[in-house]
XYZ file of C-alpha atoms in Angstrom:
602
model
C -121.227 -21.358 24.090
C -124.187 -22.170 21.802
C -124.142 -21.962 18.029
C -126.484 -18.944 18.141
C -124.176 -17.095 20.511
C -121.198 -17.797 18.262
C -123.085 -16.402 15.256
C -123.988 -13.242 17.142
C -120.399 -12.803 18.262
C -119.118 -13.118 14.698
C -121.733 -10.627 13.469
C -120.759 -8.076 16.092
C -117.070 -8.479 15.393
C -117.424 -8.376 11.600
C -117.723 -4.567 11.254
C -114.599 -4.063 13.351
C -112.605 -6.548 11.271
C -113.900 -5.023 8.053
C -112.873 -1.560 9.208
C -109.406 -2.813 10.137
C -109.048 -4.367 6.682
C -110.046 -1.123 4.978
C -107.435 0.983 6.800
C -104.714 -1.626 6.482
C -103.327 0.140 3.426
C -102.763 3.239 5.555
C -99.593 3.673 7.593
C -97.839 5.921 10.082
C -96.047 7.647 7.209
C -96.703 8.300 3.525
C -93.044 7.903 2.560
C -92.365 5.626 -0.413
C -89.179 4.153 -1.982
C -88.608 7.456 -3.781
C -86.840 8.551 -0.580
C -83.961 6.222 -1.533
C -83.411 8.164 -4.755
C -83.421 11.512 -2.929
C -81.070 10.107 -0.283
C -78.640 9.034 -3.004
C -78.724 12.538 -4.466
C -78.181 13.896 -0.938
C -74.821 12.108 -0.862
C -73.696 14.196 -3.846
C -75.157 17.312 -2.245
C -73.241 16.560 0.951
C -69.962 16.434 -0.929
C -70.786 19.752 -2.547
C -71.585 21.203 0.877
C -68.259 19.984 2.268
C -66.369 21.530 -0.635
C -68.290 24.796 -0.191
C -67.593 24.828 3.546
C -63.877 24.247 3.137
C -63.633 26.935 0.457
C -65.455 29.406 2.734
C -63.146 28.722 5.690
C -60.056 29.079 3.484
C -61.401 32.288 1.962
C -61.995 33.785 5.414
C -58.427 32.998 6.455
C -57.019 34.350 3.201
C -59.037 37.570 3.362
C -58.048 38.104 6.995
C -54.351 37.705 6.250
C -54.535 39.957 3.201
C -56.509 42.675 4.967
C -54.631 42.843 8.271
C -51.158 41.515 7.411
C -50.805 42.005 3.658
C -49.816 38.347 3.283
C -51.207 35.947 0.696
C -51.195 32.915 2.996
C -53.557 30.433 4.602
C -51.763 30.416 7.946
C -53.827 31.248 11.049
C -52.597 34.668 12.172
C -53.965 36.538 15.199
C -55.672 39.854 14.545
C -54.052 41.267 17.677
C -50.654 40.903 16.012
C -51.601 43.053 13.023
C -49.020 45.798 12.272
C -51.702 48.242 11.084
C -52.321 49.884 14.443
C -54.920 52.662 14.196
C -55.170 52.136 10.447
C -56.981 48.864 11.221
C -60.157 50.912 11.725
C -60.311 51.443 7.947
C -60.223 47.729 7.074
C -63.881 46.928 7.965
C -64.964 50.055 6.090
C -63.286 48.849 2.912
C -64.724 45.385 3.422
C -68.224 46.837 3.859
C -67.855 48.855 0.671
C -66.848 45.768 -1.320
C -69.763 43.745 0.101
C -72.182 46.559 -0.744
C -70.933 46.657 -4.326
C -71.253 42.864 -4.680
C -74.815 42.999 -3.336
C -75.775 45.921 -5.598
C -74.336 44.597 -8.834
C -74.165 40.870 -8.133
C -77.087 39.564 -6.090
C -79.042 41.272 -3.321
C -79.702 37.843 -1.782
C -76.199 37.774 -0.309
C -77.230 40.421 2.233
C -77.975 39.285 5.752
C -76.927 36.244 7.739
C -78.259 33.586 5.382
C -80.839 31.622 7.343
C -83.813 34.003 6.777
C -82.942 34.048 3.080
C -82.917 30.237 3.024
C -86.296 30.167 4.786
C -87.719 32.638 2.281
C -86.460 30.573 -0.649
C -88.072 27.452 0.840
C -91.440 29.019 1.573
C -91.796 31.449 -1.311
C -89.291 30.597 -4.012
C -90.047 26.899 -4.571
C -86.615 26.187 -3.016
C -84.872 27.648 -6.043
C -81.637 29.567 -5.438
C -79.569 31.268 -8.114
C -76.064 30.111 -9.020
C -74.915 33.612 -8.149
C -75.762 32.943 -4.510
C -73.587 29.819 -4.443
C -70.622 31.876 -5.655
C -71.165 35.349 -4.246
C -72.432 34.393 -0.770
C -69.213 32.695 0.400
C -67.109 35.324 -1.363
C -68.917 38.277 0.227
C -69.021 36.577 3.636
C -65.318 35.822 3.496
C -64.620 39.472 2.671
C -66.948 40.744 5.420
C -65.559 38.398 8.098
C -61.985 38.580 6.855
C -62.005 42.370 7.126
C -63.057 42.199 10.759
C -66.813 41.629 10.546
C -67.981 40.183 13.909
C -69.776 37.237 12.334
C -69.653 33.474 12.180
C -69.344 31.292 9.109
C -72.429 29.154 9.781
C -75.082 31.449 8.256
C -73.183 31.938 4.996
C -72.356 28.240 4.675
C -75.967 27.296 5.351
C -76.986 29.587 2.495
C -74.104 28.373 0.291
C -74.736 24.685 0.992
C -78.432 25.254 0.435
C -77.692 26.925 -2.894
C -75.544 23.947 -3.940
C -78.330 21.527 -3.024
C -80.897 23.648 -4.834
C -78.760 23.923 -7.983
C -78.209 20.161 -8.101
C -81.935 19.620 -7.617
C -82.755 22.054 -10.406
C -80.765 19.886 -12.794
C -82.956 16.865 -11.991
C -86.658 16.024 -12.375
C -87.751 16.459 -8.757
C -90.809 17.922 -7.063
C -90.807 21.169 -5.085
C -90.860 19.167 -1.865
C -87.868 17.088 -2.934
C -86.010 20.222 -4.028
C -86.621 21.701 -0.596
C -85.224 18.556 1.006
C -82.064 18.736 -1.079
C -81.653 22.438 -0.329
C -81.847 21.736 3.389
C -79.556 18.721 2.970
C -76.924 21.026 1.486
C -77.386 23.478 4.352
C -76.988 20.683 6.924
C -73.866 19.400 5.172
C -72.351 22.874 5.145
C -73.008 23.428 8.853
C -71.559 20.005 9.648
C -68.425 20.833 7.665
C -67.739 24.043 9.566
C -68.488 22.833 13.086
C -68.442 19.027 13.000
C -71.950 18.884 14.483
C -74.075 16.538 12.320
C -76.801 15.937 14.910
C -77.214 19.656 15.550
C -77.351 20.252 11.788
C -80.125 17.670 11.471
C -82.016 19.234 14.379
C -81.652 22.703 12.828
C -83.240 21.321 9.683
C -86.130 19.850 11.660
C -86.687 22.813 13.976
C -86.199 25.604 11.474
C -85.832 24.781 7.790
C -87.922 21.791 6.710
C -91.295 22.949 8.060
C -92.291 19.294 8.378
C -91.332 16.174 10.311
C -91.499 13.283 7.864
C -89.101 10.486 6.855
C -89.177 11.626 3.222
C -87.276 14.787 4.197
C -85.617 13.777 7.455
C -83.762 10.767 6.044
C -82.037 12.562 3.100
C -81.036 15.461 5.373
C -79.627 13.003 7.920
C -77.754 11.199 5.144
C -76.195 14.472 3.985
C -75.112 15.472 7.490
C -73.653 12.033 8.235
C -71.770 11.858 4.940
C -70.443 15.382 5.450
C -69.120 14.479 8.901
C -67.444 11.326 7.572
C -65.838 13.323 4.757
C -64.571 16.091 7.063
C -63.127 13.419 9.356
C -61.369 11.826 6.389
C -59.875 15.249 5.646
C -58.545 15.401 9.237
C -60.598 18.440 10.187
C -60.655 18.872 13.997
C -63.508 17.480 16.101
C -64.640 18.489 18.619
C -63.682 22.074 17.902
C -63.724 23.176 21.560
C -63.089 20.226 23.799
C -64.548 20.656 27.290
C -64.667 17.987 29.986
C -66.057 20.023 32.872
C -69.414 19.714 34.551
C -71.402 20.183 37.730
C -73.032 17.872 40.236
C -76.779 17.553 39.808
C -78.889 18.943 42.640
C -81.967 21.069 43.190
C -79.744 24.087 43.772
C -77.947 23.376 40.512
C -81.251 23.027 38.676
C -82.385 26.404 40.011
C -79.163 27.996 38.787
C -79.480 26.373 35.343
C -82.976 27.829 35.064
C -81.692 31.205 36.266
C -79.029 31.186 33.537
C -81.744 30.272 31.030
C -83.849 33.242 32.140
C -80.883 35.600 31.821
C -80.043 34.157 28.388
C -83.652 34.575 27.288
C -83.579 38.226 28.302
C -80.265 38.690 26.511
C -81.717 37.007 23.417
C -84.641 39.415 23.375
C -82.350 42.399 23.873
C -80.013 41.329 21.059
C -82.901 40.719 18.650
C -84.409 44.125 19.333
C -81.000 45.760 19.049
C -80.355 44.257 15.611
C -83.668 45.393 14.182
C -83.432 48.799 15.840
C -80.166 49.244 13.945
C -81.806 48.049 10.745
C -84.627 50.579 11.236
C -82.019 53.261 11.752
C -80.309 52.434 8.464
C -83.655 52.472 6.662
C -84.081 56.116 7.647
C -80.804 57.178 6.037
C -81.200 59.166 2.784
C -78.642 57.038 0.942
C -78.763 53.814 -1.064
C -78.516 50.589 0.922
C -75.298 49.770 -0.960
C -73.452 52.192 1.333
C -74.865 50.837 4.589
C -72.289 48.037 5.080
C -69.528 50.631 4.757
C -71.064 52.692 7.565
C -71.503 49.559 9.634
C -67.848 48.761 8.942
C -66.855 52.096 10.476
C -68.563 51.116 13.739
C -66.879 47.716 13.579
C -63.470 49.352 13.098
C -63.958 51.629 16.104
C -65.138 48.671 18.180
C -62.035 46.783 17.158
C -59.888 49.539 18.610
C -61.754 49.234 21.922
C -61.523 45.430 22.038
C -59.832 43.614 19.124
C -61.234 40.295 20.390
C -64.651 41.330 19.085
C -63.485 41.259 15.453
C -63.825 38.300 13.097
C -65.313 34.892 13.849
C -63.724 34.944 17.299
C -63.395 31.198 17.773
C -60.439 31.811 20.085
C -62.840 33.692 22.376
C -65.075 30.633 22.623
C -62.097 28.489 23.561
C -60.922 30.976 26.206
C -64.401 31.242 27.705
C -64.712 27.473 27.960
C -61.273 27.212 29.589
C -62.239 29.824 32.169
C -59.510 32.210 31.011
C -61.721 35.310 30.774
C -62.178 37.389 33.934
C -65.558 39.046 34.638
C -64.525 42.649 33.708
C -62.959 41.414 30.493
C -66.049 39.325 29.742
C -68.345 42.333 30.205
C -66.205 44.403 27.834
C -66.272 41.648 25.229
C -70.047 41.266 25.590
C -70.786 44.969 25.179
C -68.405 45.626 22.282
C -69.360 42.443 20.427
C -73.082 43.131 20.850
C -72.835 46.711 19.567
C -70.667 46.109 16.511
C -72.500 42.869 15.658
C -75.938 44.497 15.838
C -74.855 47.533 13.796
C -73.044 45.462 11.174
C -75.887 42.968 10.841
C -78.441 45.779 10.702
C -76.484 47.358 7.871
C -77.213 44.331 5.684
C -73.706 43.010 5.284
C -73.028 39.297 4.848
C -72.343 37.140 7.908
C -73.706 34.630 10.411
C -75.227 34.906 13.872
C -74.384 31.613 15.536
C -70.760 32.176 16.587
C -71.464 35.742 17.824
C -74.342 34.412 19.935
C -72.024 31.829 21.480
C -69.439 34.504 22.302
C -71.925 36.991 23.747
C -73.760 34.337 25.742
C -70.479 32.865 26.960
C -69.256 36.301 28.013
C -72.416 36.799 30.054
C -71.909 33.404 31.703
C -68.262 34.159 32.460
C -69.208 37.518 33.961
C -71.796 35.876 36.243
C -69.712 32.834 37.166
C -68.354 34.395 40.354
C -71.865 34.796 41.833
C -73.046 31.297 40.836
C -72.302 28.030 42.653
C -68.926 26.425 42.145
C -68.511 24.406 38.961
C -65.801 23.480 36.497
C -64.066 26.463 34.860
C -66.047 27.464 31.792
C -69.178 25.555 32.810
C -71.374 28.612 33.306
C -70.025 30.152 30.115
C -71.076 27.003 28.241
C -74.545 27.096 29.812
C -75.070 30.714 28.810
C -73.659 30.126 25.308
C -76.064 27.321 24.626
C -79.081 29.025 26.183
C -78.466 32.292 24.309
C -78.256 30.441 21.027
C -81.368 28.383 21.784
C -83.363 31.400 22.910
C -82.360 33.726 20.083
C -82.845 31.146 17.331
C -85.780 29.512 19.157
C -84.248 26.140 18.437
C -83.521 24.622 21.865
C -82.770 21.105 20.662
C -80.387 22.387 18.023
C -78.568 24.504 20.601
C -78.338 21.632 23.081
C -76.900 19.112 20.644
C -74.686 21.785 19.129
C -73.036 22.467 22.487
C -72.605 18.752 23.203
C -71.019 18.039 19.810
C -68.956 21.210 19.860
C -67.376 20.249 23.195
C -67.548 16.461 22.994
C -69.093 16.425 26.469
C -72.292 14.407 26.902
C -72.283 14.781 30.685
C -73.621 18.335 30.451
C -76.669 17.323 28.423
C -79.124 17.745 31.330
C -78.049 21.252 32.396
C -77.847 22.313 28.764
C -81.392 21.286 27.931
C -82.690 22.862 31.155
C -81.085 26.218 30.339
C -82.068 26.064 26.651
C -85.709 25.225 27.272
C -85.947 28.038 29.820
C -84.423 30.565 27.416
C -86.669 29.307 24.641
C -89.745 29.740 26.829
C -88.685 33.261 27.751
C -88.312 34.400 24.147
C -91.526 32.693 23.056
C -93.470 34.529 25.757
C -91.711 37.876 25.306
C -91.420 38.139 21.510
C -93.641 37.241 18.570
C -90.717 36.642 16.222
C -87.162 35.418 16.469
C -84.109 37.073 14.985
C -84.437 34.635 12.054
C -88.139 35.037 11.285
C -88.480 38.775 11.951
C -86.730 39.582 8.680
C -89.131 37.357 6.738
C -92.094 38.970 8.514
C -90.791 42.444 7.685
C -90.970 41.494 4.029
C -94.693 40.869 4.434
C -94.726 37.086 4.893
C -96.127 35.288 7.910
C -94.732 31.926 8.903
C -95.580 29.581 11.767
C -93.143 27.256 13.476
C -95.695 25.064 15.224
C -96.025 21.689 13.520
C -99.175 19.620 13.976
C -100.579 16.502 12.381
C -103.146 17.379 9.726
C -106.529 16.861 11.456
C -108.019 15.644 8.175
C -105.650 12.688 8.390
C -107.183 11.492 11.674
C -110.863 12.418 11.254
C -113.433 10.130 9.628
C -116.285 11.286 7.436
C -118.909 10.007 9.889
C -117.610 12.396 12.557
C -118.511 15.554 10.607
C -121.127 14.534 8.002
C -124.729 15.735 8.088
C -126.880 12.745 8.961
C -130.345 14.245 8.449
C -130.077 14.828 4.708
C -132.687 16.683 2.652
C -133.079 14.762 -0.590
C -135.020 15.059 -3.835
C -136.884 12.055 -5.300
C -135.846 10.888 -8.749
C -139.461 11.303 -9.918
C -139.353 15.104 -9.726
C -139.462 16.953 -13.019
C -136.993 19.560 -14.168
C -139.616 22.261 -13.743
C -140.373 21.169 -10.174
C -136.696 21.157 -9.269
C -136.188 24.655 -10.667
C -139.164 25.959 -8.733
C -137.998 24.242 -5.553
C -134.493 25.664 -5.756
C -135.861 29.155 -6.417
C -138.264 28.996 -3.459
C -137.479 31.382 -0.552
C -137.994 28.499 1.885
C -135.137 26.451 0.395
C -132.247 26.715 2.855
C -129.345 25.504 0.739
C -128.697 25.093 -2.991
C -127.460 21.506 -3.316
C -129.452 18.285 -2.860
C -128.736 14.608 -3.499
C -131.235 12.821 -5.704
C -132.307 9.336 -4.515
C -134.538 6.574 -5.797
C -137.136 4.682 -3.771
C -134.402 2.569 -2.128
C -132.351 5.685 -1.172
C -129.654 4.933 -3.710
C -127.968 8.139 -4.857
C -128.323 9.011 -8.530
C -126.531 12.339 -8.404
C -126.548 15.863 -7.014
C -128.736 18.729 -8.217
C -127.912 22.403 -7.790
C -128.733 25.632 -9.682
C -125.801 25.365 -12.135
C -126.868 21.819 -13.022
C -130.467 22.880 -13.634
C -129.318 25.842 -15.717
C -127.090 23.615 -17.870
C -130.046 21.287 -18.551
C -132.272 24.196 -19.563
C -129.593 25.591 -21.872
C -129.164 22.145 -23.412
C -132.893 22.205 -24.334
C -134.046 19.467 -21.966
C -137.835 19.362 -21.591
C -139.249 20.881 -18.437
C -141.187 17.687 -17.707
C -138.090 15.496 -17.889
C -137.647 13.357 -14.786
C -134.518 13.572 -12.689
C -133.837 9.847 -13.047
C -133.677 10.326 -16.807
C -131.600 13.478 -16.604
C -129.065 11.841 -14.302
C -128.602 8.706 -16.394
C -124.931 7.848 -16.961
C -123.819 10.758 -14.784
C -120.692 9.976 -12.774
C -121.312 10.164 -9.038
C -118.621 11.175 -6.561
C -119.344 9.542 -3.204
C -117.724 8.902 0.153
C -118.010 6.195 2.797
C -118.552 6.935 6.494
C -115.314 5.242 7.555
C -113.078 7.089 5.077
C -110.701 9.749 6.337
C -111.183 13.386 5.414
C -107.723 13.687 3.893
C -108.820 11.329 1.102
C -112.165 13.068 0.722
C -110.652 16.542 0.404
C -108.297 15.300 -2.310
C -111.242 13.665 -4.092
C -113.344 16.837 -3.915
C -110.483 18.921 -5.296
C -109.753 16.452 -8.085
C -113.424 16.262 -9.158
C -114.102 19.974 -8.521
C -117.160 19.362 -6.338
C -118.251 21.185 -3.192
C -120.469 18.460 -1.693
C -120.335 14.675 -1.618
C -123.064 12.208 -0.618
C -121.998 9.606 1.931
C -123.224 6.090 1.210
C -123.135 2.776 3.040
C -120.510 0.231 2.081
C -123.060 -2.551 2.623
C -126.029 -1.531 0.474
C -124.919 1.814 -1.066
C -127.824 3.662 0.527
C -127.491 7.315 1.458
C -126.266 7.789 5.018
C -125.082 11.391 5.072
C -123.859 14.430 3.227
C -120.615 16.362 3.519
C -119.551 19.744 2.162
C -116.863 22.351 2.702
C -118.767 23.851 5.615
C -118.761 20.495 7.354
C -115.014 20.171 6.839
C -114.507 23.405 8.751
C -115.969 21.734 11.834
C -112.670 19.931 12.202
C -110.962 23.247 12.893
C -113.671 24.156 15.394
C -113.022 20.852 17.117
C -109.311 21.641 17.379
C -110.020 25.078 18.796
C -112.370 23.559 21.345
C -109.718 21.057 22.424
C -107.266 23.903 23.059
C -109.605 26.458 24.656
C -112.234 24.503 26.587
C -111.087 23.574 30.075
C -112.944 20.695 31.698
C -112.570 19.082 35.121
C -113.413 15.360 35.038
C -112.660 14.539 38.668
C -113.440 16.732 41.640
C -112.068 16.265 45.120
C -114.722 16.924 47.731
């Protein structure tokens, strides 16, 4: 290779090396060491979530024993052994009345199953929750569930743990984003405490609560969930809650049946969601204050309890029986119907309770009812498939549902069938419904939210990809009078122009407000632009910069257009404004809508 060739090679390679050097300060993530501080705070939040979860579980047991047995004890007593008989129908009514009073005179935010309220606080309330929520939410939920409400404890503890995280964050100098992370960390810790499912709690945060996928939020939430699981283990809380070692051989027939269960679960998810909000619409039409609605819902719960007492309360024993294959098809159908009706009515009435455990029971009942027409598998296998798929489809969180079922049963061998059924159910609900049971309530309050996360296109797009290259400029020798006349001319197509000297170096930008400010300041009409723009600060961009930086710069300097100059000689190379930035969105739309065939088979 000759010396000349070597020189040419170095010249050609230089721009590439220079570009690599300029983006070297960029990284895959924008997370900084501040995440260590938030993670340390998350440890404290996790402990608070564990304490809140334990208190909630104890309160539920206490309220149940007081309401149905008249005993002030924390022993686990079966509702079916209650001596009340027909009088048991009144218990949910009284519980609904108490919850309505707490919501009316305490805090209205305790109404509902907790997760939509947490989402609303994150998106609209700067992740700030009142101390009343941390106290009244577990209390009202314990009363509602303890008096027979067909709910789970996960929604209330998510709201309670989130409130604890938010309150701790409000005592510290943190940003809104960091406060959101700590709120979600508390929610994840609370869910982990109740069910012993730290991975599922982390996935719920990612799929539903954080509205981002970044280490700055993921790591503290993971820390909280892990610490909560270690603490609950140290307290000898059971794990897994519902041990299940069954399974099914993998085959194409099995795969078809897993998908079939997913389709059925997706349809059930849609039906349950519509049923809940149909009940809510019915309550809205009543000519009475919403404070009385939980009492009316309690009446339906009480009657349902007479038909099938298994439908009352959290019903964890039902989950265990379904997984052990101890529920016959007719009994499963009865449980499904009664649980669905009283759950939908009670939830529609605005009482306090969760949706996760009821979804597991109703989905499991459907699976148990269909088990006799599906291929042979371990007892409880099809119930587990339907449980998981119903949860994943209704909440539209398939990964959360999959890991939840694995951790809940301690069985990793069913991971493949679980994800197959969950993804199918998720697809069904996405195609059939615009909103999930969790987001519909937020939408009904007039707020739209999207659960599709994408990388910001400004982060990946360079200035040179969208800038205007053929730039109309004004020479620095123009007078103020000439500029004013030019801008006022009907032939002038846009109001902003960069001013350049003879070497195309940018001196500034001229637009009507600038000209008007010069005239008001008494500048002579024959003043030259190069004199008027002396000492004026110029905001510029380089062709290889990314739009994310440019947008921040434009916002900080309050400018609508920026000249693009060369890094080598500072000469004008282009021009970029807000209209040009919108081309990035057009590019994204084109990538999604334009269908192109690159190879054709002849």
